[in-house]
C-alpha cells in the first residue's frame, strides 16, 4: 500500500510513518499542512492518505478541508481522517453520496494497532470505516439542520435577530410587528426545535446555538 501521511505533530507523524513502513507499506510523503497534503497527493497519487483535522496555520479544520479537495481532484485516493476532533459539517460532506474509500477514526479511541491497520486496508480497497461516535455526531448535526428547515421564513428572521442578541422589543421594531407576534413566533421556534420549558436550560440560548450550528 502506498501512503501519504498528513499530521502536524512531528512525533505522531514520524510514529505513523514508522508504524506503516515496519508493516511493509510504502510511505511516499509525510507532511504537516493541508496545502502540502494536496501537493503530495498530486505528485504521488497514493492508495490512501491519512489526514489530521486540525493543521496549520489556524489549527481548526485545514486538514479535513484539504481532504475534501483531494476527494474532488483525486477520487480514487482513499482517505482516512485520523483525529481527536469531529468536524460534523465536513465529515458529512466527505461521507456524502455513498462515498467509497473513506474513514474517520478518533485517535484516543483506537486501542489496537491492528484495528488501525485493518482500517487502512479496508479504505484502500474502497471500503468505509467510521468510529461510532463520528456517526452519532454527524447524524445529530443532520437532524439539527432538518429542524431548522421546518422553520418559516419569518421564524428564521426572528431566530437570526435573537442570535444577534436582540430583545423581543427590538425584534418587533426591526420587523414592524407587535411584541405579541414576536412571542408567538418564538414559541413556535421552540416547539419546532424540540425545546420544551426547562428549569435548567435556557431555551433562547439553546435555540440560538442550534441556529449557529446549522
mmCIF file of C-alpha atoms in Angstrom:
data_model
loop_
_atom_site.group_PDB
_atom_site.id
_atom_site.type_symbol
_atom_site.label_atom_id
_atom_site.label_comp_id
_atom_site.label_asym_id
_atom_site.label_seq_id
_atom_site.Cartn_x
_atom_site.Cartn_y
_atom_site.Cartn_z
ATOM 1 C CA UNK A 1 0.000 0.000 0.000
ATOM 2 C CA UNK A 2 1.300 3.463 -0.949
ATOM 3 C CA UNK A 3 0.501 6.098 1.669
ATOM 4 C CA UNK A 4 0.791 9.845 2.351
ATOM 5 C CA UNK A 5 0.634 10.971 5.987
ATOM 6 C CA UNK A 6 -0.587 14.487 6.903
ATOM 7 C CA UNK A 7 -0.108 15.239 10.602
ATOM 8 C CA UNK A 8 1.065 18.484 12.232
ATOM 9 C CA UNK A 9 2.601 16.756 15.277
ATOM 10 C CA UNK A 10 6.155 15.684 14.398
ATOM 11 C CA UNK A 11 6.072 12.854 16.939
ATOM 12 C CA UNK A 12 2.807 11.399 15.645
ATOM 13 C CA UNK A 13 3.827 11.954 12.037
ATOM 14 C CA UNK A 14 7.066 10.005 12.476
ATOM 15 C CA UNK A 15 5.300 7.409 14.603
ATOM 16 C CA UNK A 16 2.689 6.733 11.929
ATOM 17 C CA UNK A 17 5.362 6.576 9.248
ATOM 18 C CA UNK A 18 7.383 4.042 11.259
ATOM 19 C CA UNK A 19 4.272 2.002 12.045
ATOM 20 C CA UNK A 20 3.287 1.789 8.391
ATOM 21 C CA UNK A 21 6.729 1.080 6.977
ATOM 22 C CA UNK A 22 7.509 -1.665 9.513
ATOM 23 C CA UNK A 23 4.367 -3.416 8.315
ATOM 24 C CA UNK A 24 5.519 -3.425 4.722
ATOM 25 C CA UNK A 25 3.786 -0.337 3.366
ATOM 26 C CA UNK A 26 5.424 2.483 1.414
ATOM 27 C CA UNK A 27 5.124 5.956 2.929
ATOM 28 C CA UNK A 28 5.542 8.279 -0.046
ATOM 29 C CA UNK A 29 5.481 11.554 1.906
ATOM 30 C CA UNK A 30 4.891 12.926 5.384
ATOM 31 C CA UNK A 31 3.580 16.486 5.558
ATOM 32 C CA UNK A 32 2.395 18.926 8.222
ATOM 33 C CA UNK A 33 -0.075 21.205 6.382
ATOM 34 C CA UNK A 34 -3.181 20.867 4.266
ATOM 35 C CA UNK A 35 -1.546 22.539 1.282
ATOM 36 C CA UNK A 36 1.387 20.140 1.469
ATOM 37 C CA UNK A 37 -1.068 17.231 1.583
ATOM 38 C CA UNK A 38 -2.755 18.338 -1.630
ATOM 39 C CA UNK A 39 0.633 18.784 -3.310
ATOM 40 C CA UNK A 40 1.884 15.373 -2.137
ATOM 41 C CA UNK A 41 -1.246 13.613 -3.374
ATOM 42 C CA UNK A 42 -0.991 15.366 -6.745
ATOM 43 C CA UNK A 43 2.647 14.264 -7.047
ATOM 44 C CA UNK A 44 2.380 10.668 -5.840
ATOM 45 C CA UNK A 45 -1.321 9.694 -6.209
ATOM 46 C CA UNK A 46 -1.165 7.247 -3.262
ATOM 47 C CA UNK A 47 -3.565 4.455 -2.444
ATOM 48 C CA UNK A 48 -4.542 6.224 0.769
ATOM 49 C CA UNK A 49 -3.867 9.445 2.674
ATOM 50 C CA UNK A 50 -4.005 9.567 6.487
ATOM 51 C CA UNK A 51 -5.086 13.073 7.482
ATOM 52 C CA UNK A 52 -5.411 15.003 10.743
ATOM 53 C CA UNK A 53 -8.288 17.509 11.021
ATOM 54 C CA UNK A 54 -6.573 20.474 12.670
ATOM 55 C CA UNK A 55 -3.431 21.701 10.969
ATOM 56 C CA UNK A 56 -1.520 24.977 10.482
ATOM 57 C CA UNK A 57 -1.983 27.859 10.212
ATOM 58 C CA UNK A 58 -5.176 28.181 12.311
ATOM 59 C CA UNK A 59 -5.388 24.597 13.646
ATOM 60 C CA UNK A 60 -9.152 24.448 13.073
ATOM 61 C CA UNK A 61 -10.228 22.475 10.002
ATOM 62 C CA UNK A 62 -7.469 22.834 7.395
ATOM 63 C CA UNK A 63 -6.750 19.122 7.256
ATOM 64 C CA UNK A 64 -10.261 17.916 6.568
ATOM 65 C CA UNK A 65 -10.886 20.722 4.074
ATOM 66 C CA UNK A 66 -7.795 19.610 2.186
ATOM 67 C CA UNK A 67 -9.071 16.038 2.372
ATOM 68 C CA UNK A 68 -12.254 17.217 0.658
ATOM 69 C CA UNK A 69 -10.164 18.948 -2.009
ATOM 70 C CA UNK A 70 -8.255 15.704 -2.552
ATOM 71 C CA UNK A 71 -11.527 13.807 -2.892
ATOM 72 C CA UNK A 72 -12.570 16.160 -5.698
ATOM 73 C CA UNK A 73 -9.280 16.141 -7.589
ATOM 74 C CA UNK A 74 -8.270 12.506 -6.960
ATOM 75 C CA UNK A 75 -11.431 10.494 -6.179
ATOM 76 C CA UNK A 76 -9.526 7.208 -6.409
ATOM 77 C CA UNK A 77 -7.346 8.075 -3.395
ATOM 78 C CA UNK A 78 -8.599 6.587 -0.134
ATOM 79 C CA UNK A 79 -8.901 8.995 2.800
ATOM 80 C CA UNK A 80 -8.562 8.190 6.480
ATOM 81 C CA UNK A 81 -9.284 11.165 8.710
ATOM 82 C CA UNK A 82 -7.448 10.373 11.945
ATOM 83 C CA UNK A 83 -8.003 12.977 14.620
ATOM 84 C CA UNK A 84 -9.026 13.841 18.170
ATOM 85 C CA UNK A 85 -11.767 16.102 16.822
ATOM 86 C CA UNK A 86 -15.022 15.635 14.941
ATOM 87 C CA UNK A 87 -15.932 18.294 12.392
ATOM 88 C CA UNK A 88 -19.521 17.300 11.642
ATOM 89 C CA UNK A 89 -20.062 19.671 8.727
ATOM 90 C CA UNK A 90 -17.061 18.481 6.744
ATOM 91 C CA UNK A 91 -17.414 14.883 7.862
ATOM 92 C CA UNK A 92 -20.946 14.820 6.449
ATOM 93 C CA UNK A 93 -19.686 16.307 3.182
ATOM 94 C CA UNK A 94 -16.874 13.780 2.991
ATOM 95 C CA UNK A 95 -19.317 10.916 3.520
ATOM 96 C CA UNK A 96 -21.999 12.255 1.167
ATOM 97 C CA UNK A 97 -23.062 10.453 -1.967
ATOM 98 C CA UNK A 98 -22.249 6.938 -0.828
ATOM 99 C CA UNK A 99 -18.556 7.724 -0.526
ATOM 100 C CA UNK A 100 -16.144 4.838 -1.062
ATOM 101 C CA UNK A 101 -12.654 4.585 0.317
ATOM 102 C CA UNK A 102 -13.284 6.877 3.299
ATOM 103 C CA UNK A 103 -12.692 6.550 7.030
ATOM 104 C CA UNK A 104 -12.932 8.736 10.130
ATOM 105 C CA UNK A 105 -11.323 7.438 13.318
ATOM 106 C CA UNK A 106 -10.678 9.154 16.638
ATOM 107 C CA UNK A 107 -7.097 8.861 17.894
ATOM 108 C CA UNK A 108 -7.947 8.255 21.523
ATOM 109 C CA UNK A 109 -10.462 5.506 20.657
ATOM 110 C CA UNK A 110 -8.151 3.315 18.572
ATOM 111 C CA UNK A 111 -6.942 0.878 21.211
ATOM 112 C CA UNK A 112 -5.218 -1.651 18.965
ATOM 113 C CA UNK A 113 -2.699 -1.043 16.157
ATOM 114 C CA UNK A 114 -4.269 -3.942 14.277
ATOM 115 C CA UNK A 115 -7.554 -2.030 14.138
ATOM 116 C CA UNK A 116 -5.804 0.967 12.597
ATOM 117 C CA UNK A 117 -4.023 -1.154 10.005
ATOM 118 C CA UNK A 118 -7.236 -3.011 9.193
ATOM 119 C CA UNK A 119 -8.979 0.338 8.647
ATOM 120 C CA UNK A 120 -6.235 1.416 6.219
ATOM 121 C CA UNK A 121 -6.582 -1.843 4.282
ATOM 122 C CA UNK A 122 -10.367 -1.527 4.070
ATOM 123 C CA UNK A 123 -10.243 2.087 2.918
ATOM 124 C CA UNK A 124 -7.578 1.376 0.293
ATOM 125 C CA UNK A 125 -9.866 -1.388 -1.008
ATOM 126 C CA UNK A 126 -12.764 1.061 -1.335
ATOM 127 C CA UNK A 127 -14.463 0.386 1.990
ATOM 128 C CA UNK A 128 -15.761 2.785 4.629
ATOM 129 C CA UNK A 129 -14.633 2.741 8.264
ATOM 130 C CA UNK A 130 -16.242 5.055 10.820
ATOM 131 C CA UNK A 131 -15.945 5.472 14.563
ATOM 132 C CA UNK A 132 -19.447 5.108 16.076
ATOM 133 C CA UNK A 133 -19.080 8.481 17.812
ATOM 134 C CA UNK A 134 -18.486 10.153 14.439
ATOM 135 C CA UNK A 135 -21.671 8.585 13.103
ATOM 136 C CA UNK A 136 -23.638 9.737 16.151
ATOM 137 C CA UNK A 137 -22.469 13.340 15.883
ATOM 138 C CA UNK A 138 -22.906 13.575 12.105
ATOM 139 C CA UNK A 139 -26.448 12.211 12.357
ATOM 140 C CA UNK A 140 -27.167 14.611 15.227
ATOM 141 C CA UNK A 141 -25.976 17.561 13.160
ATOM 142 C CA UNK A 142 -28.130 16.376 10.265
ATOM 143 C CA UNK A 143 -31.204 16.260 12.497
ATOM 144 C CA UNK A 144 -30.496 19.775 13.789
ATOM 145 C CA UNK A 145 -30.255 21.066 10.236
ATOM 146 C CA UNK A 146 -33.555 19.349 9.418
ATOM 147 C CA UNK A 147 -35.168 21.012 12.434
ATOM 148 C CA UNK A 148 -34.139 24.432 11.135
ATOM 149 C CA UNK A 149 -35.591 23.650 7.721
ATOM 150 C CA UNK A 150 -39.006 23.316 9.396
ATOM 151 C CA UNK A 151 -38.975 26.995 10.376
ATOM 152 C CA UNK A 152 -40.877 29.514 8.286
ATOM 153 C CA UNK A 153 -39.051 32.421 6.662
ATOM 154 C CA UNK A 154 -40.360 34.774 9.363
ATOM 155 C CA UNK A 155 -39.312 32.397 12.142
ATOM 156 C CA UNK A 156 -35.810 32.231 10.704
ATOM 157 C CA UNK A 157 -35.727 36.025 10.653
ATOM 158 C CA UNK A 158 -36.753 36.130 14.299
ATOM 159 C CA UNK A 159 -34.186 33.479 15.250
ATOM 160 C CA UNK A 160 -31.491 35.345 13.325
ATOM 161 C CA UNK A 161 -32.256 38.517 15.276
ATOM 162 C CA UNK A 162 -32.212 36.514 18.510
ATOM 163 C CA UNK A 163 -28.735 35.329 17.527
ATOM 164 C CA UNK A 164 -27.702 38.986 17.262
ATOM 165 C CA UNK A 165 -28.733 39.438 20.901
ATOM 166 C CA UNK A 166 -31.907 41.427 20.185
ATOM 167 C CA UNK A 167 -34.695 41.584 22.775
ATOM 168 C CA UNK A 168 -38.296 40.833 21.826
ATOM 169 C CA UNK A 169 -38.972 44.580 21.762
ATOM 170 C CA UNK A 170 -36.044 45.199 19.412
ATOM 171 C CA UNK A 171 -37.079 42.301 17.181
ATOM 172 C CA UNK A 172 -40.626 43.662 16.971
ATOM 173 C CA UNK A 173 -39.354 47.107 15.960
ATOM 174 C CA UNK A 174 -36.994 45.637 13.379
ATOM 175 C CA UNK A 175 -39.737 43.534 11.750
ATOM 176 C CA UNK A 176 -42.531 46.119 12.216
ATOM 177 C CA UNK A 177 -44.710 43.679 14.131
ATOM 178 C CA UNK A 178 -46.128 43.585 17.652
ATOM 179 C CA UNK A 179 -44.271 42.069 20.585
ATOM 180 C CA UNK A 180 -47.114 39.588 20.916
ATOM 181 C CA UNK A 181 -46.448 38.416 17.366
ATOM 182 C CA UNK A 182 -42.750 38.003 18.154
ATOM 183 C CA UNK A 183 -43.601 35.946 21.246
ATOM 184 C CA UNK A 184 -45.799 33.651 19.143
ATOM 185 C CA UNK A 185 -43.007 33.175 16.624
ATOM 186 C CA UNK A 186 -40.538 32.366 19.386
ATOM 187 C CA UNK A 187 -42.923 29.839 20.933
ATOM 188 C CA UNK A 188 -43.277 28.191 17.531
ATOM 189 C CA UNK A 189 -39.482 28.144 17.109
ATOM 190 C CA UNK A 190 -39.039 26.431 20.468
ATOM 191 C CA UNK A 191 -41.654 23.838 19.559
ATOM 192 C CA UNK A 192 -40.150 23.057 16.150
ATOM 193 C CA UNK A 193 -36.651 22.791 17.595
ATOM 194 C CA UNK A 194 -37.838 20.429 20.309
ATOM 195 C CA UNK A 195 -37.049 22.781 23.194
ATOM 196 C CA UNK A 196 -39.701 22.324 25.891
ATOM 197 C CA UNK A 197 -39.792 24.521 29.021
ATOM 198 C CA UNK A 198 -36.994 23.584 31.421
ATOM 199 C CA UNK A 199 -35.811 24.771 34.812
ATOM 200 C CA UNK A 200 -32.168 24.200 33.916
ATOM 201 C CA UNK A 201 -31.841 25.012 30.183
ATOM 202 C CA UNK A 202 -32.223 28.484 28.750
ATOM 203 C CA UNK A 203 -34.292 27.827 25.624
ATOM 204 C CA UNK A 204 -33.400 31.120 23.979
ATOM 205 C CA UNK A 205 -29.687 30.339 24.207
ATOM 206 C CA UNK A 206 -30.194 26.752 23.035
ATOM 207 C CA UNK A 207 -32.230 27.925 20.035
ATOM 208 C CA UNK A 208 -29.506 30.384 19.052
ATOM 209 C CA UNK A 209 -26.837 27.693 19.377
ATOM 210 C CA UNK A 210 -28.919 25.398 17.171
ATOM 211 C CA UNK A 211 -29.234 28.206 14.612
ATOM 212 C CA UNK A 212 -25.485 28.911 14.598
ATOM 213 C CA UNK A 213 -24.551 25.227 14.320
ATOM 214 C CA UNK A 214 -26.984 24.654 11.457
#
